[in-house]
mmCIF file of C-alpha atoms in Angstrom:
data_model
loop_
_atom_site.group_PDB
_atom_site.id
_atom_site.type_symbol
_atom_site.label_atom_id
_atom_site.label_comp_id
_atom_site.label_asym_id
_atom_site.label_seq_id
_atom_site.Cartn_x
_atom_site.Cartn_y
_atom_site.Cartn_z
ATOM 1 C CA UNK A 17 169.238 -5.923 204.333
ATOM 2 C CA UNK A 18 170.713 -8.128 206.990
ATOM 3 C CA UNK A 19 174.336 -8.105 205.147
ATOM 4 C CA UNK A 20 174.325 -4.149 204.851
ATOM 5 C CA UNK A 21 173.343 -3.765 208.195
ATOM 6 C CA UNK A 22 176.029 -6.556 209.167
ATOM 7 C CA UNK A 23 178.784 -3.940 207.136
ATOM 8 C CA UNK A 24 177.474 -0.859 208.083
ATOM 9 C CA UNK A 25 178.046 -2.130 212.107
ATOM 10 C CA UNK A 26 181.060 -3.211 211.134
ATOM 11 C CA UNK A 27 182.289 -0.136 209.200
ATOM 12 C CA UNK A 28 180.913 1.864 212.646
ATOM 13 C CA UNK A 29 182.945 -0.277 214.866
ATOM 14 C CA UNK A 30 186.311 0.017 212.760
ATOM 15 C CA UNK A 31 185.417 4.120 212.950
ATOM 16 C CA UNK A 32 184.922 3.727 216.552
ATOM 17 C CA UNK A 33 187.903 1.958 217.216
ATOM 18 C CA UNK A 34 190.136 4.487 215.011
ATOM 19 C CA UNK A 35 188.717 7.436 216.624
ATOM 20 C CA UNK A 36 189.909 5.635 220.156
ATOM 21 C CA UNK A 37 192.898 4.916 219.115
ATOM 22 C CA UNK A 38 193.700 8.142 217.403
ATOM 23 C CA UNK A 39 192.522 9.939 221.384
ATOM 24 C CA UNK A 40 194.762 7.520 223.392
ATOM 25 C CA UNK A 41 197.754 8.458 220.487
ATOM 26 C CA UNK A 42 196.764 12.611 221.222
ATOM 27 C CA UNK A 43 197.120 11.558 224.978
ATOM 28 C CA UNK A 44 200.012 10.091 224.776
ATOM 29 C CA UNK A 45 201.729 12.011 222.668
ATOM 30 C CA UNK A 46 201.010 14.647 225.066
ATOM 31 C CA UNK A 47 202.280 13.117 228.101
ATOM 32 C CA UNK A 48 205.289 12.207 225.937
ATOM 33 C CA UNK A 49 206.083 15.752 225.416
ATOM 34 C CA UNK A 50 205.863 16.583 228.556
ATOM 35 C CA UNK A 51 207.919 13.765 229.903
ATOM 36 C CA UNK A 52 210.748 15.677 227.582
ATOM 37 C CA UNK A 53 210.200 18.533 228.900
ATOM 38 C CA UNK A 54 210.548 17.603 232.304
ATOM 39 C CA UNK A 55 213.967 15.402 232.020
ATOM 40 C CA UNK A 56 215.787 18.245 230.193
ATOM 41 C CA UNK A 57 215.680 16.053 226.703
ATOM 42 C CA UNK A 58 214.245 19.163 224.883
ATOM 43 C CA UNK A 59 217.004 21.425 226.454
ATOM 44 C CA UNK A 60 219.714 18.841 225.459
ATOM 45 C CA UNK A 61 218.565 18.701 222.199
ATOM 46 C CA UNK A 62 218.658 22.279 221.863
ATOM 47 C CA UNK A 63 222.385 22.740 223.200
ATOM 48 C CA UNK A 64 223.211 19.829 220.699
ATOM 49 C CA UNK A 65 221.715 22.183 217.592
ATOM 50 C CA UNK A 66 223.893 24.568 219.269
ATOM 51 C CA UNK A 67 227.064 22.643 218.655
ATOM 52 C CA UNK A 68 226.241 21.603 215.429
ATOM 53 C CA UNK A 69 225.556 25.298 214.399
ATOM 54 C CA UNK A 70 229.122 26.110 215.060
ATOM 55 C CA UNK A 71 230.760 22.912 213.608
ATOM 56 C CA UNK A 72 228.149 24.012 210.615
ATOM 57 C CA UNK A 73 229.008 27.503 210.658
ATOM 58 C CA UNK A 74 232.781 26.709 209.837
ATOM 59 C CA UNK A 75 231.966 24.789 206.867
ATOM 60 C CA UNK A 76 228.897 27.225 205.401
ATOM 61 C CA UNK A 77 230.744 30.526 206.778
ATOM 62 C CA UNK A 78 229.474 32.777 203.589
ATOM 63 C CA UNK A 79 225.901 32.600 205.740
ATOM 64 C CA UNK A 80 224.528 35.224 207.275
ATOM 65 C CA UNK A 81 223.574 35.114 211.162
ATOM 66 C CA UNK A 82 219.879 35.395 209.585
ATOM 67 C CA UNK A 83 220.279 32.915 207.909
ATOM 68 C CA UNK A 84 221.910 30.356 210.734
ATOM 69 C CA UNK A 85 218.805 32.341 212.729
ATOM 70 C CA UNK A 86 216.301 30.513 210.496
ATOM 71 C CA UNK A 87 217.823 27.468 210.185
ATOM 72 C CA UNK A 88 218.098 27.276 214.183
ATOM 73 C CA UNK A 89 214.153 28.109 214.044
ATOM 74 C CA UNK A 90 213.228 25.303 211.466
ATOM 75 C CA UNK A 91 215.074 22.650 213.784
ATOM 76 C CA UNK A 92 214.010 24.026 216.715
ATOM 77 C CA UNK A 93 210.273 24.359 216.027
ATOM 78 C CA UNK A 94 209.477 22.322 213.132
ATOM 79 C CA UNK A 95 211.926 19.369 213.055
ATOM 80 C CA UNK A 96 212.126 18.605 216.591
ATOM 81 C CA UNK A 97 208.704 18.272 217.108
ATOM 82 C CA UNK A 98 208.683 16.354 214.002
ATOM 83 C CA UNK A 99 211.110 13.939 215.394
ATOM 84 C CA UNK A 100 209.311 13.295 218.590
ATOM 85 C CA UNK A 101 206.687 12.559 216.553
ATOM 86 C CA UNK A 102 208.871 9.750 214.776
ATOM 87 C CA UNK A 103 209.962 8.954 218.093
ATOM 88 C CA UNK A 104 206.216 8.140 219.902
ATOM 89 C CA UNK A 105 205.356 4.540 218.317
ATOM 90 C CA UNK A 106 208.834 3.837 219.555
ATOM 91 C CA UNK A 107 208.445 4.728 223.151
ATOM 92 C CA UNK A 108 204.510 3.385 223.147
ATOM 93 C CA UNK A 109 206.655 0.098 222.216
ATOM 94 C CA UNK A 110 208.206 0.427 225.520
ATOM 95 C CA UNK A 111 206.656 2.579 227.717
ATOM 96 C CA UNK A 112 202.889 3.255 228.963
ATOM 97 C CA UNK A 113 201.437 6.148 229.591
ATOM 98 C CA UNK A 114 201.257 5.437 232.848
ATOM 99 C CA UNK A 115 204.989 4.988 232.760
ATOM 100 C CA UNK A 116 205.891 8.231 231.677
ATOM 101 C CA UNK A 117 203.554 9.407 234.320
ATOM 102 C CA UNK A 118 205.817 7.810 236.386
ATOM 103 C CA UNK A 119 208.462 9.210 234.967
ATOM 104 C CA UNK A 120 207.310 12.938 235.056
ATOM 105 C CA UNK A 121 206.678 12.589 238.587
ATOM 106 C CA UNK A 122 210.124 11.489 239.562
ATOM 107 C CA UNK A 123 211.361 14.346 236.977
ATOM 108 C CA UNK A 124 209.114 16.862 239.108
ATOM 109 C CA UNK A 125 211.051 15.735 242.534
ATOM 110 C CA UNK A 126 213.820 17.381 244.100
ATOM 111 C CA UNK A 127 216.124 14.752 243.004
ATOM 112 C CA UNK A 128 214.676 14.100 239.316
ATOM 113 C CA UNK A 129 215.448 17.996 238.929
ATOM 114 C CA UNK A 130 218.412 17.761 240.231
ATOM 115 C CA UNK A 131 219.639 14.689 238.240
ATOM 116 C CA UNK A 132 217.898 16.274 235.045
ATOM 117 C CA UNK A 133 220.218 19.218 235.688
ATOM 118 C CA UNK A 134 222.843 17.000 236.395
ATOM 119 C CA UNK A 135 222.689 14.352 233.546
ATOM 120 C CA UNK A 136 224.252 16.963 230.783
ATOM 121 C CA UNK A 137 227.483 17.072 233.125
ATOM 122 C CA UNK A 138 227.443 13.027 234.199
ATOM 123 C CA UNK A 139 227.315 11.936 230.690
ATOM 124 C CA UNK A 140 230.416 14.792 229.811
ATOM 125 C CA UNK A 141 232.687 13.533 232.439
ATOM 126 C CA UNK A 142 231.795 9.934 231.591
ATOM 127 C CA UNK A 143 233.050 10.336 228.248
ATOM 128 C CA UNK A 144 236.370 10.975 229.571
ATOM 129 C CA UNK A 145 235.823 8.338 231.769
ATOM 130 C CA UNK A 146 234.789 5.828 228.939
ATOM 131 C CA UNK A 147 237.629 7.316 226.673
ATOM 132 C CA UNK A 148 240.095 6.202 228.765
ATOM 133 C CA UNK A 149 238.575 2.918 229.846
ATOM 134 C CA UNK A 150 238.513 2.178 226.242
ATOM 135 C CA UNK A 151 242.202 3.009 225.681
ATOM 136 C CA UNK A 152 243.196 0.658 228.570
ATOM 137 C CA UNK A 153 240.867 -2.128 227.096
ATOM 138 C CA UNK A 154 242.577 -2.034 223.808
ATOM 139 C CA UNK A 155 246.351 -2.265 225.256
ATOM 140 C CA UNK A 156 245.159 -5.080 227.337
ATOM 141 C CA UNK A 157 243.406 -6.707 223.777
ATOM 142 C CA UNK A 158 246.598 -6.197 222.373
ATOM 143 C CA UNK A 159 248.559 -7.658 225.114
ATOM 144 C CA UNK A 160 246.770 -10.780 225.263
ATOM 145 C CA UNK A 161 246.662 -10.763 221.582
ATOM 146 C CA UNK A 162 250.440 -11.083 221.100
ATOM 147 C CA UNK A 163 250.447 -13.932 223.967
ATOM 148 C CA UNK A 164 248.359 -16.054 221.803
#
């Protein structure tokens, strides 16, 4: 009696424990989602189907707007959330809760709005930026290159 008891507390605790973990996952995943929400990632990802539905479009042009309609909708409400899903263990890796409470509360500022409104148009001009930094990099490779 003393050894199924011994299990049975055990098998209890492991339950307890699971059902914990599985509420601080809900929680989190939660507050993840809304941390997306709140820095524009959600929106970004959107305008990114966006471009890939005309780059698609060109290729697959015997579809019908209905049909690009649907496919849009899939991504959009199935396959993103899907992905963030993916995405959680990696962010618990690096990031509390607490953190991304952190994070939605900067997000909710003035200046996390405005830099979440922002970011789309940084990281576009940066490219240029980075484009031609890179092209100056190489001729100066190549430069020291042919010293050698």
């Amino acid at each position: 009696n003393l050894l199924i008891m011994k299990r049975l507390s055990f098998l209890l605790l492991l339950f307890c424990h699971f059902l914990l973990t599985a509420q601080v996952s809900e929680s989190y995943q939660n507050t993840l989602n809304e941390m997306i929400r709140v820095s524009g990632t959600g929106e970004a990802f959107i305008s990114s189907v966006q471009q890939m539905k005309k780059m698609f479009k060109a290729q697959f042009a015997d579809l019908k707007d209905e049909d690009w309609n649907s496919i849009e909708e899939y991504i959009n409400k199935e396959s993103f959330p899907n992905l963030i899903n993916q995405l959680s263990p990696v962010y618990q890796k690096h990031l509390s809760e607490e953190d991304l409470k952190t994070i939605i509360a900067f997000y909710n500022s003035e200046a996390g709005k405005k830099f979440a409104e922002k970011t789309p148009l940084i990281a576009q001009e940066s490219m240029v930026v980075g484009k031609q930094w890179g092209i100056e990099l190489g001729q100066k490779i190549q430069e020291l290159a042919k010293k050698q």
